[in-house]
Coordinates of C-alpha atoms in Angstrom, one line a residue:
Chain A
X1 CA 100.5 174.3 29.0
X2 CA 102.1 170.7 29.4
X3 CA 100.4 168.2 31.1
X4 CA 100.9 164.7 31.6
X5 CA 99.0 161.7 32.5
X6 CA 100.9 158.9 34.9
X7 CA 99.4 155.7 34.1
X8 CA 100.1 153.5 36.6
X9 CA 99.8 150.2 38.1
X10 CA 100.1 150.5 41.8
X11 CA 101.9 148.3 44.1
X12 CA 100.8 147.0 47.3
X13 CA 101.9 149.6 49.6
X14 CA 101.9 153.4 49.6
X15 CA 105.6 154.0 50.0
X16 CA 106.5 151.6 46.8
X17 CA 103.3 152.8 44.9
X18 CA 104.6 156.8 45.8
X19 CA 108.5 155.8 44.9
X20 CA 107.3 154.9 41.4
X21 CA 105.1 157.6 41.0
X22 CA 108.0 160.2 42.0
X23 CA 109.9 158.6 39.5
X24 CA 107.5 158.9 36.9
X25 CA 107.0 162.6 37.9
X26 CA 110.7 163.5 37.8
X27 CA 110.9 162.3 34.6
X28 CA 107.8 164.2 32.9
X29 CA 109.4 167.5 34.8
X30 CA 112.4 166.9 32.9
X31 CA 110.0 167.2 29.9
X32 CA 108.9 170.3 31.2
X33 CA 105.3 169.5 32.5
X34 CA 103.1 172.3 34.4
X35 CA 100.6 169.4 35.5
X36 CA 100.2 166.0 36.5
X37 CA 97.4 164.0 36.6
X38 CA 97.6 160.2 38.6
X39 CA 95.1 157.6 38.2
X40 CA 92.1 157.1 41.2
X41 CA 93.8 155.9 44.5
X42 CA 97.1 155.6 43.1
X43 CA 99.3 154.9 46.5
X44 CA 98.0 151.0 46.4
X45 CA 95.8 148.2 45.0
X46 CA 92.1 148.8 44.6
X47 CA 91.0 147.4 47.5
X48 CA 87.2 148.2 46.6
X49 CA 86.9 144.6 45.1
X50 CA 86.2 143.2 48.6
X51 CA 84.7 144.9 51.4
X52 CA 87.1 144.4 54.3
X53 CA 87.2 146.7 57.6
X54 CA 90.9 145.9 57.0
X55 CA 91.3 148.1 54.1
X56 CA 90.0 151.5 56.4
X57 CA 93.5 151.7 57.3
X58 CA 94.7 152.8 54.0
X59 CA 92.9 156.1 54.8
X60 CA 94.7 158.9 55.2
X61 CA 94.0 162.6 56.6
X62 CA 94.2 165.3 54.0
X63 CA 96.5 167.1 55.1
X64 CA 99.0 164.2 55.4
X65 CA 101.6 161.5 55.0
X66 CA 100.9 161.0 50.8
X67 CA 100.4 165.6 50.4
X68 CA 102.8 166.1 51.9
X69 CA 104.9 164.0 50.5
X70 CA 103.5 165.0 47.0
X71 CA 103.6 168.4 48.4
X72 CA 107.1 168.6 48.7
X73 CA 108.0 166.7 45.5
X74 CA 105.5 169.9 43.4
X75 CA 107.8 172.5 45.2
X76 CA 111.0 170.9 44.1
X77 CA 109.8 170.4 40.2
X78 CA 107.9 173.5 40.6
X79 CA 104.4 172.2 38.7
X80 CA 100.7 171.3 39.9
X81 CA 99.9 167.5 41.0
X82 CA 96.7 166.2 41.1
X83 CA 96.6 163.6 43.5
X84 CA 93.4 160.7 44.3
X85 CA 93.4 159.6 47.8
X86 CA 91.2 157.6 50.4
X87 CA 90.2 159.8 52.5
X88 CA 89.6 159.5 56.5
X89 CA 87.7 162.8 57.4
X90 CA 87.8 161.0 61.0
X91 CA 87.1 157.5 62.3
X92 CA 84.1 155.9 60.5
X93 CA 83.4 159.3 57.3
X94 CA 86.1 158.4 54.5
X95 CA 85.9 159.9 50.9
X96 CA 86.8 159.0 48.0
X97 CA 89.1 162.4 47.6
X98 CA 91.1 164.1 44.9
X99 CA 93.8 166.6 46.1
X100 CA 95.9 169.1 44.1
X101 CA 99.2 170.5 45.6
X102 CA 100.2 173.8 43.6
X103 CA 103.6 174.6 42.2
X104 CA 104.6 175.7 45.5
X105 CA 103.5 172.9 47.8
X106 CA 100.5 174.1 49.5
X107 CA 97.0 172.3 49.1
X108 CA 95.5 174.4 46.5
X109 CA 92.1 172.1 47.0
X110 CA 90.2 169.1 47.3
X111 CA 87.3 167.3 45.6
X112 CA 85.6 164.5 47.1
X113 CA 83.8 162.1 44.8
X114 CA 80.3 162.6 44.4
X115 CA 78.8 159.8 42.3
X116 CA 80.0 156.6 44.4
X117 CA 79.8 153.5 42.5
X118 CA 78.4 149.9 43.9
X119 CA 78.3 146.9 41.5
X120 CA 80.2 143.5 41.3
X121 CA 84.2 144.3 41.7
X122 CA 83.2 147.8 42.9
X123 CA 81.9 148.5 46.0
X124 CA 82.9 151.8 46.6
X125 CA 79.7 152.6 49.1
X126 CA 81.5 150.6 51.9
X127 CA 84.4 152.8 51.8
X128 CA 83.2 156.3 50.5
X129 CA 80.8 158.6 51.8
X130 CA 79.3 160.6 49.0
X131 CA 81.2 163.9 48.4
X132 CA 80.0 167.0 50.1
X133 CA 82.1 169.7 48.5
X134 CA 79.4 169.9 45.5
X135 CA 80.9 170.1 41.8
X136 CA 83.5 172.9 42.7
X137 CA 86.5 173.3 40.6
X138 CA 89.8 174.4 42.0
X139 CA 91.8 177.5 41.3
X140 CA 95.8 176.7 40.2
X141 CA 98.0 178.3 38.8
X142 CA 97.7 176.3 35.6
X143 CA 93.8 177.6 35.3
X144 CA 90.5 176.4 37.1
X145 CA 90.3 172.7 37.6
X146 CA 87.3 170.6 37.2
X147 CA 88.2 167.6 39.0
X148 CA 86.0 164.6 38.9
X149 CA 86.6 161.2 39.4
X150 CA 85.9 157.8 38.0
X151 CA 82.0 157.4 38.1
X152 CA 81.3 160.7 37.5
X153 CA 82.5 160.2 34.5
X154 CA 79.5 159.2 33.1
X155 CA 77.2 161.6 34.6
X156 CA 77.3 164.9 32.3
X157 CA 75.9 166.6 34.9
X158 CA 78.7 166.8 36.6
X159 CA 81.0 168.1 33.6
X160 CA 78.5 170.6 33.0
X161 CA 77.7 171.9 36.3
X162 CA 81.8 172.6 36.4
X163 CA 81.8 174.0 33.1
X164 CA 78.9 176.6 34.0
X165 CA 80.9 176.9 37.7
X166 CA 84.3 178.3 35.2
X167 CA 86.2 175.4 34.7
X168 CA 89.2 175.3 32.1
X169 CA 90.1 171.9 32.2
X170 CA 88.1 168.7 33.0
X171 CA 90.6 166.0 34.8
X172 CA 89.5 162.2 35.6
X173 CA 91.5 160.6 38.2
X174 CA 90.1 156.9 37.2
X175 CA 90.0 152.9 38.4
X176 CA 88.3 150.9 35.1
X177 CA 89.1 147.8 33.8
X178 CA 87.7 144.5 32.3
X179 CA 85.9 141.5 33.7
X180 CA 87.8 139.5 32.2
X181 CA 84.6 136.7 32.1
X182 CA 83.1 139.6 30.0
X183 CA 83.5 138.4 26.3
X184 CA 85.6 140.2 23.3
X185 CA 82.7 142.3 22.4
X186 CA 81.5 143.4 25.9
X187 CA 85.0 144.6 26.6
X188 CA 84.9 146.5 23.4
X189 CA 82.3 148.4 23.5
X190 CA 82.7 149.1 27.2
X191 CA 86.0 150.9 26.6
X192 CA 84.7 152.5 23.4
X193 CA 81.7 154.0 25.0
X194 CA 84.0 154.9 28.5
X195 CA 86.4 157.0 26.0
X196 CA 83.1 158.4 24.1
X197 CA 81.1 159.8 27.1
X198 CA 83.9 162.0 27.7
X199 CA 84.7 163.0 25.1
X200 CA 81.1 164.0 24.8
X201 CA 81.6 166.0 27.8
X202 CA 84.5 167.9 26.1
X203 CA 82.3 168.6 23.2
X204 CA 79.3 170.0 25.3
X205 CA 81.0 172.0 27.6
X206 CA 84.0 173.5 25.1
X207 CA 86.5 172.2 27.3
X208 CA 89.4 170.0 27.0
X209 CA 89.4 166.7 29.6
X210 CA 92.2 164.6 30.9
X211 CA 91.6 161.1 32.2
X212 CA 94.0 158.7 33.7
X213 CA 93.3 154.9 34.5
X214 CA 95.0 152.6 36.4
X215 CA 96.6 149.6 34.4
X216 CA 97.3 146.0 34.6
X217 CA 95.7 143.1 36.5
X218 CA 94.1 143.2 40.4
X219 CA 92.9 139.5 41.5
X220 CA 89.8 139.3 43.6
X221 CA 91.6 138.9 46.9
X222 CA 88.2 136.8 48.1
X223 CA 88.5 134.9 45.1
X224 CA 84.9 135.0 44.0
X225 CA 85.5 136.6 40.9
X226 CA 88.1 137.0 38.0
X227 CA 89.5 139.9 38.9
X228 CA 89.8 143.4 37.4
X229 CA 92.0 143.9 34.3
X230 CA 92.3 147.5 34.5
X231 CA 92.6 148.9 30.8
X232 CA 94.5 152.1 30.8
X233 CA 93.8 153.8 27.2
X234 CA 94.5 157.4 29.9
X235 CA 93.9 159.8 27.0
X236 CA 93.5 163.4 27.0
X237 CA 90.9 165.6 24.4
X238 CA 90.4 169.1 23.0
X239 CA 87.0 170.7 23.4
X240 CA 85.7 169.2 20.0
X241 CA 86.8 166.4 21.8
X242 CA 89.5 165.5 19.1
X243 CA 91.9 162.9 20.9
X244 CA 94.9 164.6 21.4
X245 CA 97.2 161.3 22.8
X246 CA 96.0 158.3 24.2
X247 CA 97.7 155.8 26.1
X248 CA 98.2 151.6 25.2
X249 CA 96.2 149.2 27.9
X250 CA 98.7 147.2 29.3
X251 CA 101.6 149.0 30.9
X252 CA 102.4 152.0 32.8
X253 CA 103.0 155.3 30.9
X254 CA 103.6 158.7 30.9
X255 CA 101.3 160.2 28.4
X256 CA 102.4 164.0 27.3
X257 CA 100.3 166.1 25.8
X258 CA 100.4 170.0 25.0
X259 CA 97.1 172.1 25.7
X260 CA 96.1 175.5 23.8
X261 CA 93.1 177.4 25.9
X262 CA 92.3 179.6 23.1
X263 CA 91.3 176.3 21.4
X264 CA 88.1 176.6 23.6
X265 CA 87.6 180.4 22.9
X266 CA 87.3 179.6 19.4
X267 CA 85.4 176.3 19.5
X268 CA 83.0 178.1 22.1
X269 CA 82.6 181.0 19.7
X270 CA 81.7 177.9 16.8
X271 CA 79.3 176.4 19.5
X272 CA 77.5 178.5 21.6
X273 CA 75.9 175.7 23.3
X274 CA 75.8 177.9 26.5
X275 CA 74.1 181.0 25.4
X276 CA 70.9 178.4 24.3
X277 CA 70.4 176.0 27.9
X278 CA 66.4 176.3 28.7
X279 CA 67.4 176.7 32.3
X280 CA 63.5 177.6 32.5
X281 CA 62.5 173.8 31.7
X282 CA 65.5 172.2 33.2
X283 CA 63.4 171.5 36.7
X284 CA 62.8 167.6 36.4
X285 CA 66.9 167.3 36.2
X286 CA 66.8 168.0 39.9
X287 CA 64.5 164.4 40.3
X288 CA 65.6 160.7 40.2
X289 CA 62.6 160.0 37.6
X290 CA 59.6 161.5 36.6
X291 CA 57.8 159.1 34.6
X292 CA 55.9 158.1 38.0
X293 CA 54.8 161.2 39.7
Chain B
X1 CA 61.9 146.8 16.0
X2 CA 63.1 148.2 12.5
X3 CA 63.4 151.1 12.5
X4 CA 64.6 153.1 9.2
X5 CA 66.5 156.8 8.6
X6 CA 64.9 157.9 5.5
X7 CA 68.7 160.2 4.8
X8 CA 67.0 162.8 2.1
X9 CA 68.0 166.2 -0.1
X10 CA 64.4 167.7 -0.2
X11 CA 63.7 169.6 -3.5
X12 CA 62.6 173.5 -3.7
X13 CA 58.9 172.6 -3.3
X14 CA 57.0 170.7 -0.8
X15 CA 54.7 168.1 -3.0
X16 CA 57.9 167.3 -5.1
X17 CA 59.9 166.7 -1.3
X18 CA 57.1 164.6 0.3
X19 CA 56.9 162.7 -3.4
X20 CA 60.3 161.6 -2.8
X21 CA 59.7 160.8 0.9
X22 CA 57.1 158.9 0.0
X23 CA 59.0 156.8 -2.5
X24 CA 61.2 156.0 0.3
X25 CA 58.9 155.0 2.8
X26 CA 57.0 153.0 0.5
X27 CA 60.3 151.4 0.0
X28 CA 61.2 150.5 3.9
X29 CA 57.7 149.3 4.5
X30 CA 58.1 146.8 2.2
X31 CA 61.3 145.3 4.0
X32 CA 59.2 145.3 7.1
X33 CA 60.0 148.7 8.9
X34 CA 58.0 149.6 11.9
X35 CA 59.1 153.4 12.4
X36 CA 60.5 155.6 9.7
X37 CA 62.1 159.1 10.7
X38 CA 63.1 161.6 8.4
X39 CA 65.4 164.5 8.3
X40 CA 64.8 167.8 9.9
X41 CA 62.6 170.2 7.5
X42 CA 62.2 167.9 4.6
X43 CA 59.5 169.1 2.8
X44 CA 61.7 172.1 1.5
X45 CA 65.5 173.5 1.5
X46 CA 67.0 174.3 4.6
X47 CA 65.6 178.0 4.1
X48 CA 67.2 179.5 7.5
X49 CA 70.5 180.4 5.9
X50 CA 69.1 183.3 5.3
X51 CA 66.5 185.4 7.3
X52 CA 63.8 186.3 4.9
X53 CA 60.1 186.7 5.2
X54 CA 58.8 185.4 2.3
X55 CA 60.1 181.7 3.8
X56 CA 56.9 182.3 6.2
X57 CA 54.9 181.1 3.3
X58 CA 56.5 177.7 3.6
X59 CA 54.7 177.5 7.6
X60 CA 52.2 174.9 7.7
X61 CA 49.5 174.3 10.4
X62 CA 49.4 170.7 12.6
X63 CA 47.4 169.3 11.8
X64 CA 47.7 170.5 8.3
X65 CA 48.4 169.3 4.3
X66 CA 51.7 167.3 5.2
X67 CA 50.5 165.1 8.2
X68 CA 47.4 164.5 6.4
X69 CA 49.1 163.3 3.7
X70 CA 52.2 161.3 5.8
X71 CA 48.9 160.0 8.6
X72 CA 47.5 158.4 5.2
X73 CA 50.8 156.9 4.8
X74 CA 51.4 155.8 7.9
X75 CA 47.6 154.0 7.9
X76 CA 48.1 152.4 4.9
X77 CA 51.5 151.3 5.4
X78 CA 51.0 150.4 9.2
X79 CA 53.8 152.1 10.4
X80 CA 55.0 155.4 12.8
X81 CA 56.4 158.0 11.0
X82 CA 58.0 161.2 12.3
X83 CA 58.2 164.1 10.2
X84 CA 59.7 166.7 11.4
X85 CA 57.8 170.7 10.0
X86 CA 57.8 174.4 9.8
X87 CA 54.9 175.0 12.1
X88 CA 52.7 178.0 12.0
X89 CA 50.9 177.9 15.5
X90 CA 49.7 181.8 14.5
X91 CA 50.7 184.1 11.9
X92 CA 53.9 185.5 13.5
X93 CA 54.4 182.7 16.0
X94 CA 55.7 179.5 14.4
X95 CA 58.1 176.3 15.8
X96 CA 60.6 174.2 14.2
X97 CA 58.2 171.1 15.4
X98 CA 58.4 166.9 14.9
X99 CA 55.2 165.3 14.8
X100 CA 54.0 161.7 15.3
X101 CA 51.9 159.7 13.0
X102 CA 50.5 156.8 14.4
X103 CA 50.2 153.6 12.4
X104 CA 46.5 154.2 12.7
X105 CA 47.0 157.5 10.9
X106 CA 46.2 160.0 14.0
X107 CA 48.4 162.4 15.2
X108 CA 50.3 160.9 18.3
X109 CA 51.9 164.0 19.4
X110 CA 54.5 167.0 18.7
X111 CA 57.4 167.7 20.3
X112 CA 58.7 171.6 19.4
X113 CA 62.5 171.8 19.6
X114 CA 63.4 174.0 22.7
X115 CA 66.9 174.7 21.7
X116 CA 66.8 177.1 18.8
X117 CA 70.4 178.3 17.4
X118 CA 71.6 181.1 15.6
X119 CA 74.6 181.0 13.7
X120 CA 76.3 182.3 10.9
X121 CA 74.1 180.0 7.9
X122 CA 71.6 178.5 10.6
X123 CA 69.4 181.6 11.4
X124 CA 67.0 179.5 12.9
X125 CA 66.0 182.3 15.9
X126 CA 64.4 184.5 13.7
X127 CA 61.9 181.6 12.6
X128 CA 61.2 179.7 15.3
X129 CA 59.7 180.7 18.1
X130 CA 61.5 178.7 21.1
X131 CA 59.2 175.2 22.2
X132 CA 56.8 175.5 25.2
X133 CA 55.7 171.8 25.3
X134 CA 59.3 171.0 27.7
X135 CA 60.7 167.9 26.8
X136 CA 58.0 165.2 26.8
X137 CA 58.2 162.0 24.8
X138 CA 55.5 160.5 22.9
X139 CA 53.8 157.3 23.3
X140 CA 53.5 155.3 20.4
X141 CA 52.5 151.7 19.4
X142 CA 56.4 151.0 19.0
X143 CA 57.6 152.7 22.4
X144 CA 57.7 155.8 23.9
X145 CA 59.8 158.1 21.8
X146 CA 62.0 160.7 23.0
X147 CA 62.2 163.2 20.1
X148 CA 64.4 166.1 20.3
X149 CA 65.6 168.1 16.9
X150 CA 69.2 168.8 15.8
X151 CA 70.5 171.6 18.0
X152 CA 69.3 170.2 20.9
X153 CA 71.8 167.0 19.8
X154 CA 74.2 169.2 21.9
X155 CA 72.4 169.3 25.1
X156 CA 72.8 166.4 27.6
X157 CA 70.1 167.9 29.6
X158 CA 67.9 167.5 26.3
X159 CA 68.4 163.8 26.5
X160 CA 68.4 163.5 30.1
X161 CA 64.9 164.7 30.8
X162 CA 63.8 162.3 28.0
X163 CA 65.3 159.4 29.7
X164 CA 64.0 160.6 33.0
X165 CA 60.2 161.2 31.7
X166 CA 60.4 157.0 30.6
X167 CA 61.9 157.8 26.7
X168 CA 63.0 153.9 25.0
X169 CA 64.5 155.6 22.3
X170 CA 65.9 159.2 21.3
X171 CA 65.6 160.4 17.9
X172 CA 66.9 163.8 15.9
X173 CA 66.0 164.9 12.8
X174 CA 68.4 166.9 11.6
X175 CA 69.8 169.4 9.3
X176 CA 73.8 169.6 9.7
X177 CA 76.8 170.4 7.3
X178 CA 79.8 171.7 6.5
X179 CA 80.8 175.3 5.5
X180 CA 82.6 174.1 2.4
X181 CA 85.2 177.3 3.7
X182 CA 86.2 175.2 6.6
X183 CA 89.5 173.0 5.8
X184 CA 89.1 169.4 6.4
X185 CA 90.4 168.5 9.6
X186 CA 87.5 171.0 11.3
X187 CA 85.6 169.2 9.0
X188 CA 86.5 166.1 10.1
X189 CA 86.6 167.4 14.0
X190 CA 83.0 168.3 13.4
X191 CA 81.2 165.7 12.0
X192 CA 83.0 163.0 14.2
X193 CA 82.3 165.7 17.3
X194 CA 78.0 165.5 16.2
X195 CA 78.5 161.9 15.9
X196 CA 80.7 161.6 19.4
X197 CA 78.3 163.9 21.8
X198 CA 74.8 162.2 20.2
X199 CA 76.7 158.9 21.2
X200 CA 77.4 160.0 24.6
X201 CA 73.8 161.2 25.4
X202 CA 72.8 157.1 24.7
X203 CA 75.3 155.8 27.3
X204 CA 74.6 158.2 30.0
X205 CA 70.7 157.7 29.5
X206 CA 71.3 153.6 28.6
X207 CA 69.0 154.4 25.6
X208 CA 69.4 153.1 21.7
X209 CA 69.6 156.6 19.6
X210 CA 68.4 157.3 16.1
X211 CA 69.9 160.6 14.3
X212 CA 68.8 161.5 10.8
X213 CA 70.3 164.1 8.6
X214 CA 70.2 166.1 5.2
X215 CA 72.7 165.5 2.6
X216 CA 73.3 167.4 -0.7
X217 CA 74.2 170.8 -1.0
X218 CA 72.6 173.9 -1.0
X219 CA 73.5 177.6 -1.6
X220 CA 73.3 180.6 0.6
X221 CA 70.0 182.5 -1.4
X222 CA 72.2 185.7 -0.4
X223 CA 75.5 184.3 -1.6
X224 CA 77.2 185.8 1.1
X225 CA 78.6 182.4 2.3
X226 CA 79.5 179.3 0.5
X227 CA 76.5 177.6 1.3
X228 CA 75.9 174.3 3.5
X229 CA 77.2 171.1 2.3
X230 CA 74.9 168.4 4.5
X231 CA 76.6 165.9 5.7
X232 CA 74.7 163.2 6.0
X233 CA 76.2 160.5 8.5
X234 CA 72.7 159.8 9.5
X235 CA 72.9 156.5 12.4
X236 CA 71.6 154.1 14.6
X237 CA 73.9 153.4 18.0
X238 CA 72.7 151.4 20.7
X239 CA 72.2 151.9 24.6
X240 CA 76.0 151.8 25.0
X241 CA 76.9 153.6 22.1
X242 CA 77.6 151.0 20.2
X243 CA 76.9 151.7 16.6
X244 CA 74.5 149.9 14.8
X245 CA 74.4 151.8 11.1
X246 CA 75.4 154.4 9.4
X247 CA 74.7 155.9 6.2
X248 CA 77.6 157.7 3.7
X249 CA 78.1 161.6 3.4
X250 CA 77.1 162.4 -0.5
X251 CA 73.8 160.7 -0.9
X252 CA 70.3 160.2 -0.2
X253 CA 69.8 156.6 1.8
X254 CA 67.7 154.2 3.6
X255 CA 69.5 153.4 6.5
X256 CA 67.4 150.2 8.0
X257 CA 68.3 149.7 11.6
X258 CA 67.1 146.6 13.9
X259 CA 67.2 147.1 17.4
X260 CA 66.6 145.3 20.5
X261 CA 64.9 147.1 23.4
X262 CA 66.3 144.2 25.8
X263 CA 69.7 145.5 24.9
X264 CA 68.7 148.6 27.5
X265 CA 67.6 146.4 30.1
X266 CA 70.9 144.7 30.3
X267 CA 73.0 147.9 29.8
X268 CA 71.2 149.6 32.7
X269 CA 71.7 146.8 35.3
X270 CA 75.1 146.7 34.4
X271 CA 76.0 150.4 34.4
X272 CA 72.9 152.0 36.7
X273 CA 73.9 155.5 36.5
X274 CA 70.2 156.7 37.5
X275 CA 70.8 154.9 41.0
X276 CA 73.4 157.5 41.8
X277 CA 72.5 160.9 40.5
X278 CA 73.6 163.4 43.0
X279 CA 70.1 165.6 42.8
X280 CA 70.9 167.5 45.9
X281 CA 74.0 168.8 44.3
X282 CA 72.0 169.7 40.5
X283 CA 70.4 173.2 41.3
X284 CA 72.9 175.2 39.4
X285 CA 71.8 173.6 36.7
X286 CA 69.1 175.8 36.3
X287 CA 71.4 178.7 35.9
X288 CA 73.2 179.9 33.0
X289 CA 76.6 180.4 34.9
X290 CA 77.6 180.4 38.6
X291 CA 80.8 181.5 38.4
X292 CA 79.8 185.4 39.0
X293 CA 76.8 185.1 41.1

């Protein structure tokens, strides 16, 4: 199965942002790609660094204008598109939304973002309600998709809880980038340790993971701070969470890379990791702390 | 804090083992060390490559002759050290246990490893009877410790319910290797995988993360396999990952680790992942698989 990662930097609008992503998935269906994977809100700029009542009318119904655009486009090529979308459920309920359209153009499902972030250059609780689909994957025709996005990247709960829910694949529609007031080390280790939480996913579930980031440089339209300097580095991993291809951090790209399922037959044969969970002393997972009861 | 990985290939008898251990540790007080761990099972050879009674024998009651001896240590030295033992509770019911000694000497606690696996050359389910204290860190004059033993190094949730239950630091004594009949890129895949998911558990849970492990090799008693070749690798990462030491692959080492609890504080206001855990969406999590309810 071929997949490929669109690492993009978005323009300011959705039809100019949508026009280069068609290009970009034309030319990875030449290639012969079943899937593609975009980056987190991929039809503009990441508004999120301001909040701005402005910005609610870059939501979109699901269906609508961007799937069925998309929708169209899967048809044609005849592959599965993962698509990341601001959501307007109705007037005043957004999500923060991920939506696949199958091979042949239908809505094969949605995932709205459970974890929502809120810190300096991110505040993603203004826009996004919470998710209420749970950690569901999606059926394709390319296998079951465990679709996350972004923040829940760092939760493994979420990973696992679509691993034990059947899962093939773990995909990361993602917006991450630099301060760029952070110093050389900061930034270092921030990308480092963003690339090594999932891939520590990969390796506890038996499953390999695709995530795609944004690229390039978004100034903070109030000005306050420096901006974000999204770092690409979209990679994907096997289920020993061996980098299989990895993207650079400054410019768009179309990352290719070729997936073999009975890689996680085999490695979860190795690793039984599942047949040992204590599901009898897992309890405290479902509270926020417990060191104050 | 300094904290030192006392990296170690036991001998075939206990008093010749904790001889060496204690060479070692006499060794890291003297360059100031506040709390030594050692390797999983070090008093002996890794006897669960094969499942044979007579290795009962090797059982030891806690308290018994080794933390009396290492709580003399520790009193004398001033330091924590945690040991990790074959534990007979009852004849017929024994734990794969880490235990606590307190610079004072006393027993501080035990943690009993709750994820016991079985796999071709680590028969560890016929030994140990699976741990009933849940996951509970251990106070100590140097922190509250968050011990969890080698398999478990696989298991986010392992990690998580540390973190949760107020765990500074994680620590694993371990025994790993490599089936010298593997070629070397699984090798390679596995080592940097133990190394990879161990790292991920201390960036989800914004916690510094101590893992110490066998070296040397050692034959299958049976010689039906080609024996475990430990790999060593034993490291110090902190609360983003970061890594802070790590020892070589062929030898026995001191790895001598400073590290900086403040270094958490920071990490956690700037990534807060505990703000945002979804618990209303966990409960599967205390089920082994959901996708054929």
């Amino acid at each position: 199965m071929k997949a490929a990662l669109i690492q993009q930097s978005p323009a300011a609008d959705r039809d100019t942002s949508l026009s280069t992503t068609e290009k970009a998935i034309r030319k990875v269906a030449a290639a012969g790609t079943d899937l593609v994977l975009l980056c987190e809100l991929h039809t503009g700029p990441y508004f999120c660094q301001t909040e701005n009542p402005v910005h609610f009318d870059r939501a979109e119904p699901i269906p609508g204008p961007t799937t069925e655009r998309l929708g169209r486009l899967a048809a044609e090529l005849g592959m599965v598109i993962v698509a990341s979308l601001f959501e307007r459920r109705t007037e005043g309920l957004c999500h923060n939304t991920a939506v696949v359209l199958e091979r042949d153009g239908t809505i094969a499902g949605r995932y709205r973002k459970m974890h929502i972030p809120d810190d300096p250059g991110y505040y993603e609780k203004y826009y996004f309600a919470p998710g209420d689909l749970g950690f569901t994957p999606i059926d394709t025709s390319v296998g079951r998709l465990g679709i996350l996005i972004c923040w829940d990247q760092w939760f493994p709960e979420a990973a696992r809880l679509m691993a034990l829910a059947g899962a093939d694949l773990l995909l990361y529609p993602t917006a991450i980038g630099w301060d760029p007031a952070d110093d050389t080390g900061e930034r270092e280790r921030q990308l480092e340790a963003w690339i090594t939480v999932q891939r520590g996913h990969a390796i506890a579930n038996g499953l390999p993971l695709l995530a795609c980031n944004r690229t390039g440089f978004e100034p903070d339209p109030d000005g306050r701070s420096a901006g974000i300097r999204f770092w690409g580095n979209s990679f994907a991993c096997g289920p020993q969470g061996e980098m299989l291809a990895r993207a650079g951090a400054e410019h768009p790209e179309n990352l290719m890379v070729e997936l073999a399922p009975e890689r996680s037959t085999r490695v979860r044969r190795t690793w039984p990791f599942l047949r040992d969970r204590r599901i009898d002393a897992y309890g405290d997972l479902l509270r926020l702390y417990r060191n104050d009861q």
